[in-house]
Amino acid sequence: MREPVELRRQRILSVVESRGAVKVSALAAELDVSVVTVRRDVEELARDGRLRRGHGVARPVREPVPTAAVPAARGEEPGGDAGAVALVVPERHTYLYETLHGARSVLEESGIRIALHIAPPSAGAERPLVERALADGARGLLIAPRWRSARSEELDYGWLANVGVPTVLMERRPRPGSALHALDSVCSDHWYGIHLAVDHLVSLGHRRIVLAARDDSPTARSIRTAFAEIAAARPEVAQWSVVLSSPQAVPGPDTPAPAEPRRSAGAGDGRAVLDLAALLREQGVTGAVLHGDVDALMLVQRLAESGVEVPRDCSVVAYDDVVAALGSPPLTAVAPPKAEIGRAAAELLLHRLSGGAGASGPVRRTELLPTLKVRGSAQEPPRSTE
């Protein structure tokens, strides 16, 4: 799906506001779009008064906090990332951009300069960015690796556990017992989020429920595992299944996902792309949890094209709440506390950087609970299916 214009421009603003003057050509390379596109975006942002434009350069309206505001290490020259906190997130990832802005607000209020690094989608892209930031003098790291597969996650464990500066993982929970188990982390409790979704559908009377989820991120893998556990443990759920929410929602052909557990025959193999209309007809499915909310909106549109009306024929709960409220109907959604994750991660990192009593205390693994935003996409199931 093509990235929305306003989201791309927000990414441009984030880079410019955190770094100061940035060349248009550098922005184009980092955002993986053409120079012409970035130049047009910069012109529009300048016209709206959101940044300043120079000869081939974009500048913030308000200059960032100077490096001198942050004590540099002895013998360090100002410039580069010296004294800054490096913030590394995947490109084109709306979910984590909200986390980024939460972290940024805390760091800026504390007078800490941010060095933002946006990782391209290639495997292992975060490591060279982190190494460059450290070479430039970054004194702390906030990072949300893409980790499209469990294998790519494990390949990052060794080097990320030994970066040598205080580090906090955002929205990532490494495998128990791994090299990163003892690394500070702040993330959403996705088990609880799925519990909210399933419990809402069950409370309305739904007994046959499907999860349509991505399979190309740690969040997606957590959601799929949680749904299988929760649905299997609820005696009210007569049948459940797990399918893909999008043909593009897989790690790649070289990293096949494990088969999903199944409650009963015909529950699905966990890999087929969702056809809710077919499940509704063949298995009597009346409720669906859809991850993420952009995929959810597209699936609801596909249902409408098949003559299936939400919520009359099938109730829907989206997992994530970036655009769910804009749907027709507006989608009931689980809302992970994305901005709060960023703020909590930044506060934890500042605690580690403070040098005061307790700064070297025990590792903290913090989980924040999602909430359920009830709207118009879920209701009691049709009587004929019960």
Short mmCIF file of C-alpha atoms in Angstrom, two decimals:
data_model
loop_
_atom_site.label_atom_id
_atom_site.label_comp_id
_atom_site.label_asym_id
_atom_site.label_seq_id
_atom_site.Cartn_x
_atom_site.Cartn_y
_atom_site.Cartn_z
CA MET A 1 0.00 0.00 0.00
CA ARG A 2 1.31 3.47 -0.90
CA GLU A 3 2.32 5.54 2.11
CA PRO A 4 -0.13 8.40 2.87
CA VAL A 5 1.25 11.83 1.95
CA GLU A 6 0.68 13.30 5.41
CA LEU A 7 2.47 10.39 7.08
CA ARG A 8 5.48 10.85 4.77
CA ARG A 9 5.54 14.57 5.54
CA GLN A 10 5.35 13.85 9.24
CA ARG A 11 8.40 11.63 8.85
CA ILE A 12 10.22 14.49 7.11
CA LEU A 13 9.32 16.82 9.97
CA SER A 14 10.53 14.27 12.54
CA VAL A 15 13.93 13.98 10.88
CA VAL A 16 14.36 17.72 10.36
CA GLU A 17 13.20 18.69 13.84
CA SER A 18 15.48 16.16 15.53
CA ARG A 19 18.62 16.86 13.46
CA GLY A 20 18.35 20.45 12.31
CA ALA A 21 19.23 21.27 8.70
CA VAL A 22 19.00 18.20 6.43
CA LYS A 23 19.72 17.98 2.71
CA VAL A 24 16.73 17.13 0.53
CA SER A 25 18.80 14.44 -1.19
CA ALA A 26 19.59 12.85 2.19
CA LEU A 27 15.90 12.88 3.14
CA ALA A 28 14.99 11.21 -0.14
CA ALA A 29 17.55 8.45 0.40
CA GLU A 30 16.50 7.86 4.01
CA LEU A 31 12.77 7.79 3.26
CA ASP A 32 13.28 5.74 0.06
CA VAL A 33 11.34 8.15 -2.15
CA SER A 34 12.38 10.33 -5.06
CA VAL A 35 14.12 13.68 -4.62
CA VAL A 36 11.30 15.30 -6.61
CA THR A 37 8.72 13.96 -4.15
CA VAL A 38 10.66 15.15 -1.10
CA ARG A 39 11.28 18.56 -2.67
CA ARG A 40 7.54 18.94 -3.29
CA ASP A 41 6.78 17.86 0.29
CA VAL A 42 9.33 20.32 1.69
CA GLU A 43 7.84 23.14 -0.37
CA GLU A 44 4.34 22.37 0.94
CA LEU A 45 5.55 22.09 4.54
CA ALA A 46 7.40 25.40 4.19
CA ARG A 47 4.30 27.02 2.71
CA ASP A 48 2.31 25.81 5.75
CA GLY A 49 4.95 27.22 8.09
CA ARG A 50 5.94 23.80 9.46
CA LEU A 51 9.59 24.03 8.38
CA ARG A 52 11.97 26.41 6.56
CA ARG A 53 13.37 25.77 3.09
CA GLY A 54 16.87 26.69 1.83
CA HIS A 55 18.91 25.79 -1.24
CA GLY A 56 18.48 22.01 -1.27
CA VAL A 57 18.08 21.98 2.53
CA ALA A 58 15.14 21.67 4.92
CA ARG A 59 15.43 23.41 8.29
CA PRO A 60 13.19 23.30 11.38
CA VAL A 61 11.11 26.31 12.27
CA ARG A 62 12.59 26.11 15.77
CA GLU A 63 16.21 25.05 15.98
CA PRO A 64 16.76 21.88 18.04
CA VAL A 65 18.38 22.01 21.46
CA PRO A 66 22.11 22.51 20.81
CA THR A 67 24.54 19.74 21.61
CA ALA A 68 26.17 21.99 24.21
CA ALA A 69 23.05 21.61 26.35
CA VAL A 70 24.09 17.99 26.89
CA PRO A 71 27.40 17.36 28.68
CA ALA A 72 29.78 15.74 26.21
CA ALA A 73 32.27 13.09 27.19
CA ARG A 74 35.75 14.38 27.98
CA GLY A 75 37.76 14.96 24.85
CA GLU A 76 34.68 14.81 22.62
CA GLU A 77 34.17 17.47 19.98
CA PRO A 78 30.63 18.82 19.54
CA GLY A 79 28.82 17.67 16.38
CA GLY A 80 27.56 14.44 14.88
CA ASP A 81 25.59 12.43 17.44
CA ALA A 82 27.91 13.37 20.32
CA GLY A 83 25.95 13.48 23.57
CA ALA A 84 22.69 12.60 21.81
CA VAL A 85 20.30 9.69 22.30
CA ALA A 86 20.03 7.56 19.17
CA LEU A 87 16.46 6.60 18.31
CA VAL A 88 16.14 3.77 15.75
CA VAL A 89 12.81 2.73 14.21
CA PRO A 90 11.76 1.00 10.96
CA GLU A 91 10.73 3.12 8.00
CA ARG A 92 7.07 3.32 6.97
CA HIS A 93 5.85 1.95 10.27
CA THR A 94 2.91 4.08 11.46
CA TYR A 95 2.48 2.05 14.66
CA LEU A 96 6.03 2.76 15.86
CA TYR A 97 6.04 6.40 14.72
CA GLU A 98 3.53 7.13 17.49
CA THR A 99 5.96 5.46 19.90
CA LEU A 100 8.77 7.59 18.47
CA HIS A 101 6.88 10.83 19.10
CA GLY A 102 6.13 9.79 22.68
CA ALA A 103 9.83 9.23 23.34
CA ARG A 104 10.77 12.45 21.62
CA SER A 105 8.53 14.58 23.83
CA VAL A 106 10.21 13.29 27.00
CA LEU A 107 13.75 13.68 25.68
CA GLU A 108 13.18 17.20 24.38
CA GLU A 109 11.65 18.29 27.66
CA SER A 110 14.83 17.06 29.38
CA GLY A 111 17.08 18.98 26.99
CA ILE A 112 18.43 15.80 25.39
CA ARG A 113 19.19 15.99 21.67
CA ILE A 114 17.79 13.18 19.52
CA ALA A 115 19.59 11.51 16.64
CA LEU A 116 16.82 9.82 14.65
CA HIS A 117 17.77 6.86 12.44
CA ILE A 118 15.13 5.21 10.22
CA ALA A 119 15.99 1.65 9.23
CA PRO A 120 15.15 0.41 5.72
CA PRO A 121 13.24 -2.88 5.38
CA SER A 122 16.28 -5.06 4.61
CA ALA A 123 17.29 -7.67 7.20
CA GLY A 124 19.90 -6.50 9.68
CA ALA A 125 19.47 -2.84 8.71
CA GLU A 126 19.50 -1.59 12.31
CA ARG A 127 23.04 -2.73 13.16
CA PRO A 128 25.01 -0.36 10.87
CA LEU A 129 22.80 2.54 11.98
CA VAL A 130 23.50 1.81 15.62
CA GLU A 131 27.22 1.37 14.99
CA ARG A 132 27.35 4.71 13.17
CA ALA A 133 25.45 6.45 15.98
CA LEU A 134 27.83 5.02 18.58
CA ALA A 135 30.87 6.01 16.52
CA ASP A 136 29.46 9.56 16.41
CA GLY A 137 29.21 9.65 20.20
CA ALA A 138 25.62 8.70 21.04
CA ARG A 139 25.39 8.04 24.76
CA GLY A 140 22.11 6.11 24.82
CA LEU A 141 19.88 4.05 22.53
CA LEU A 142 16.13 3.64 22.11
CA ILE A 143 15.39 1.00 19.48
CA ALA A 144 12.46 -0.87 17.95
CA PRO A 145 13.97 -3.41 15.52
CA ARG A 146 11.74 -4.57 12.67
CA TRP A 147 12.36 -8.31 13.30
CA ARG A 148 10.12 -9.64 10.51
CA SER A 149 10.90 -13.23 11.52
CA ALA A 150 12.01 -15.07 14.64
CA ARG A 151 15.25 -15.87 12.84
CA SER A 152 16.06 -12.22 12.10
CA GLU A 153 15.30 -11.42 15.75
CA GLU A 154 17.76 -14.02 17.02
CA LEU A 155 20.49 -12.78 14.66
CA ASP A 156 20.36 -9.39 16.41
CA TYR A 157 20.61 -10.72 19.95
CA GLY A 158 24.40 -10.94 20.14
CA TRP A 159 25.44 -7.50 18.95
CA LEU A 160 22.49 -5.65 20.49
CA ALA A 161 23.30 -7.08 23.92
CA ASN A 162 26.79 -5.53 23.71
CA VAL A 163 26.32 -2.02 22.34
CA GLY A 164 28.09 -0.53 25.36
CA VAL A 165 25.62 2.29 26.16
CA PRO A 166 22.31 2.27 28.08
CA THR A 167 19.70 0.73 25.78
CA VAL A 168 15.92 0.33 25.98
CA LEU A 169 13.85 -1.80 23.60
CA MET A 170 10.50 -0.33 22.57
CA GLU A 171 7.52 -2.61 21.79
CA ARG A 172 9.80 -5.62 21.70
CA ARG A 173 9.98 -8.53 24.16
CA PRO A 174 12.96 -10.82 23.40
CA ARG A 175 12.74 -14.58 23.74
CA PRO A 176 13.04 -15.70 27.39
CA GLY A 177 16.57 -16.83 28.22
CA SER A 178 18.07 -15.07 25.20
CA ALA A 179 21.01 -12.65 25.30
CA LEU A 180 18.51 -9.77 25.40
CA HIS A 181 16.37 -11.16 28.22
CA ALA A 182 18.22 -8.89 30.68
CA LEU A 183 17.87 -5.72 28.57
CA ASP A 184 15.52 -2.93 29.64
CA SER A 185 12.30 -3.01 27.60
CA VAL A 186 8.90 -1.32 27.50
CA CYS A 187 6.07 -2.84 25.48
CA SER A 188 2.32 -3.38 25.25
CA ASP A 189 0.75 -6.42 26.88
CA HIS A 190 -0.64 -7.89 23.68
CA TRP A 191 -2.00 -10.95 25.49
CA TYR A 192 -4.28 -8.61 27.41
CA GLY A 193 -5.22 -6.77 24.24
CA ILE A 194 -6.37 -10.00 22.58
CA HIS A 195 -8.16 -10.96 25.78
CA LEU A 196 -10.14 -7.71 25.53
CA ALA A 197 -11.07 -8.41 21.90
CA VAL A 198 -12.13 -12.04 22.44
CA ASP A 199 -13.96 -11.26 25.66
CA HIS A 200 -15.92 -8.49 23.93
CA LEU A 201 -17.04 -10.80 21.12
CA VAL A 202 -17.87 -13.64 23.52
CA SER A 203 -19.88 -11.27 25.74
CA LEU A 204 -22.00 -10.37 22.71
CA GLY A 205 -22.72 -14.06 22.09
CA HIS A 206 -20.21 -14.97 19.38
CA ARG A 207 -19.08 -18.59 19.50
CA ARG A 208 -17.21 -18.98 16.20
CA ILE A 209 -14.36 -16.50 15.94
CA VAL A 210 -11.47 -15.96 13.54
CA LEU A 211 -8.24 -14.01 13.95
CA ALA A 212 -6.85 -12.51 10.75
CA ALA A 213 -3.38 -11.32 11.63
CA ARG A 214 -0.10 -10.34 10.07
CA ASP A 215 2.87 -12.66 10.59
CA ASP A 216 5.79 -10.32 9.92
CA SER A 217 6.54 -8.62 13.24
CA PRO A 218 7.03 -9.44 16.93
CA THR A 219 3.66 -7.85 17.67
CA ALA A 220 1.95 -10.05 15.07
CA ARG A 221 3.57 -13.19 16.45
CA SER A 222 2.54 -12.26 20.01
CA ILE A 223 -1.03 -11.65 18.88
CA ARG A 224 -1.30 -14.97 17.03
CA THR A 225 0.08 -16.92 20.01
CA ALA A 226 -2.17 -15.10 22.48
CA PHE A 227 -5.30 -15.65 20.40
CA ALA A 228 -4.67 -19.40 20.10
CA GLU A 229 -4.16 -19.68 23.85
CA ILE A 230 -7.14 -17.54 24.83
CA ALA A 231 -9.62 -18.97 22.32
CA ALA A 232 -8.68 -22.56 23.20
CA ALA A 233 -9.17 -21.83 26.92
CA ARG A 234 -12.62 -20.22 26.58
CA PRO A 235 -15.31 -22.91 26.86
CA GLU A 236 -17.81 -20.57 25.17
CA VAL A 237 -15.78 -20.58 21.94
CA ALA A 238 -17.01 -23.51 19.87
CA GLN A 239 -14.62 -22.96 16.97
CA TRP A 240 -11.74 -20.62 16.21
CA SER A 241 -9.17 -20.20 13.48
CA VAL A 242 -6.11 -18.13 12.57
CA VAL A 243 -5.45 -16.88 9.05
CA LEU A 244 -3.39 -14.18 7.37
CA SER A 245 -4.81 -10.68 7.08
CA SER A 246 -2.89 -9.84 3.90
CA PRO A 247 -0.87 -11.70 1.25
CA GLN A 248 2.05 -9.36 2.05
CA ALA A 249 1.88 -9.98 5.81
CA VAL A 250 4.52 -12.72 5.92
CA PRO A 251 8.25 -12.55 6.76
CA GLY A 252 9.35 -13.90 3.37
CA PRO A 253 9.84 -17.20 1.53
CA ASP A 254 13.11 -17.93 3.35
CA THR A 255 11.54 -17.77 6.81
CA PRO A 256 8.32 -19.83 6.81
CA ALA A 257 6.15 -19.37 9.86
CA PRO A 258 5.28 -22.39 11.99
CA ALA A 259 1.83 -23.89 11.58
CA GLU A 260 -0.75 -22.39 13.89
CA PRO A 261 -2.44 -24.60 16.52
CA ARG A 262 -5.98 -25.61 15.59
CA ARG A 263 -8.99 -26.25 17.75
CA SER A 264 -10.80 -28.53 15.36
CA ALA A 265 -10.78 -29.86 11.82
CA GLY A 266 -11.43 -27.16 9.28
CA ALA A 267 -10.14 -24.41 11.60
CA GLY A 268 -7.59 -23.30 9.01
CA ASP A 269 -3.87 -23.84 8.50
CA GLY A 270 -2.81 -20.44 9.79
CA ARG A 271 -1.26 -19.45 6.46
CA ALA A 272 -4.14 -18.98 4.01
CA VAL A 273 -5.19 -15.44 3.23
CA LEU A 274 -8.41 -14.57 4.94
CA ASP A 275 -11.70 -14.95 3.07
CA LEU A 276 -14.16 -13.91 5.74
CA ALA A 277 -17.12 -14.30 3.43
CA ALA A 278 -16.21 -17.96 2.81
CA LEU A 279 -15.67 -18.62 6.53
CA LEU A 280 -19.01 -17.04 7.30
CA ARG A 281 -20.75 -19.36 4.84
CA GLU A 282 -18.79 -22.56 5.43
CA GLN A 283 -18.02 -22.45 9.16
CA GLY A 284 -20.63 -20.10 10.52
CA VAL A 285 -18.07 -17.56 11.71
CA THR A 286 -19.78 -14.52 13.20
CA GLY A 287 -16.91 -12.62 14.85
CA ALA A 288 -13.46 -11.57 13.69
CA VAL A 289 -10.40 -9.94 15.23
CA LEU A 290 -8.38 -8.20 12.50
CA HIS A 291 -4.73 -7.09 12.82
CA GLY A 292 -3.76 -4.32 12.02
CA ASP A 293 -6.40 -1.72 11.53
CA VAL A 294 -5.39 -0.73 7.97
CA ASP A 295 -5.74 -4.37 6.93
CA ALA A 296 -9.01 -4.46 8.89
CA LEU A 297 -10.50 -1.59 6.89
CA MET A 298 -9.52 -3.27 3.62
CA LEU A 299 -11.01 -6.60 4.75
CA VAL A 300 -14.28 -4.91 5.75
CA GLN A 301 -14.40 -3.34 2.28
CA ARG A 302 -13.83 -6.76 0.75
CA LEU A 303 -16.68 -8.18 2.85
CA ALA A 304 -19.01 -5.45 1.62
CA GLU A 305 -18.10 -6.31 -1.97
CA SER A 306 -19.10 -9.93 -1.20
CA GLY A 307 -22.45 -8.86 0.17
CA VAL A 308 -21.49 -9.32 3.83
CA GLU A 309 -22.40 -6.36 6.02
CA VAL A 310 -20.49 -5.43 9.21
CA PRO A 311 -21.77 -5.77 11.88
CA ARG A 312 -25.08 -7.29 10.70
CA ASP A 313 -23.53 -10.46 9.28
CA CYS A 314 -20.10 -10.42 10.96
CA SER A 315 -18.84 -8.44 13.94
CA VAL A 316 -15.32 -7.03 13.76
CA VAL A 317 -12.75 -5.88 16.33
CA ALA A 318 -9.59 -4.31 14.90
CA TYR A 319 -6.26 -4.70 16.65
CA ASP A 320 -4.61 -1.25 16.61
CA ASP A 321 -6.35 2.08 16.52
CA VAL A 322 -4.56 4.41 14.11
CA VAL A 323 -7.32 4.66 11.48
CA ALA A 324 -9.97 2.23 12.78
CA ALA A 325 -12.32 5.05 13.79
CA LEU A 326 -12.40 6.32 10.19
CA GLY A 327 -14.01 3.17 8.83
CA SER A 328 -17.59 2.76 7.68
CA PRO A 329 -18.75 1.65 10.14
CA PRO A 330 -16.17 2.94 12.64
CA LEU A 331 -14.38 -0.13 13.95
CA THR A 332 -14.30 -1.22 17.55
CA ALA A 333 -10.58 -1.51 18.23
CA VAL A 334 -7.94 -2.58 20.71
CA ALA A 335 -5.67 0.44 21.24
CA PRO A 336 -2.12 -0.34 22.38
CA PRO A 337 -0.66 2.62 24.32
CA LYS A 338 1.90 3.47 21.62
CA ALA A 339 2.83 7.02 22.63
CA GLU A 340 2.94 6.00 26.31
CA ILE A 341 5.34 3.18 25.39
CA GLY A 342 7.72 5.75 23.91
CA ARG A 343 7.41 8.05 26.89
CA ALA A 344 8.02 5.24 29.40
CA ALA A 345 11.02 3.99 27.39
CA ALA A 346 12.55 7.48 27.27
CA GLU A 347 12.00 7.97 31.00
CA LEU A 348 13.70 4.65 31.70
CA LEU A 349 16.64 5.59 29.51
CA LEU A 350 16.96 8.97 31.25
CA HIS A 351 17.02 7.08 34.55
CA ARG A 352 19.93 5.00 33.27
CA LEU A 353 21.76 8.08 32.00
CA SER A 354 21.27 10.12 35.16
CA GLY A 355 24.22 8.65 37.00
CA GLY A 356 22.36 9.06 40.28
CA ALA A 357 21.48 6.50 42.92
CA GLY A 358 19.70 3.52 41.40
CA ALA A 359 20.71 4.31 37.83
CA SER A 360 22.49 0.97 37.64
CA GLY A 361 19.69 -0.90 39.42
CA PRO A 362 17.89 -4.05 38.26
CA VAL A 363 16.73 -4.51 34.68
CA ARG A 364 13.17 -3.35 34.07
CA ARG A 365 10.74 -5.13 31.76
CA THR A 366 7.67 -2.90 31.68
CA GLU A 367 4.30 -3.80 30.13
CA LEU A 368 1.48 -1.31 29.57
CA LEU A 369 -2.09 -2.49 29.02
CA PRO A 370 -4.04 -1.75 25.84
CA THR A 371 -7.61 -0.47 26.02
CA LEU A 372 -10.75 -1.35 24.04
CA LYS A 373 -12.45 1.43 22.08
CA VAL A 374 -16.06 0.29 21.51
CA ARG A 375 -17.62 1.72 18.34
CA GLY A 376 -20.13 0.38 15.82
CA SER A 377 -18.62 -2.74 14.28
CA ALA A 378 -19.65 -5.44 16.78
CA GLN A 379 -23.07 -6.58 17.95
CA GLU A 380 -24.94 -9.75 18.84
CA PRO A 381 -24.64 -12.44 16.12
CA PRO A 382 -27.53 -13.23 13.79
CA ARG A 383 -29.93 -15.66 15.45
CA SER A 384 -29.90 -17.98 12.43
CA THR A 385 -26.25 -18.93 13.07
CA GLU A 386 -26.71 -19.87 16.70
#
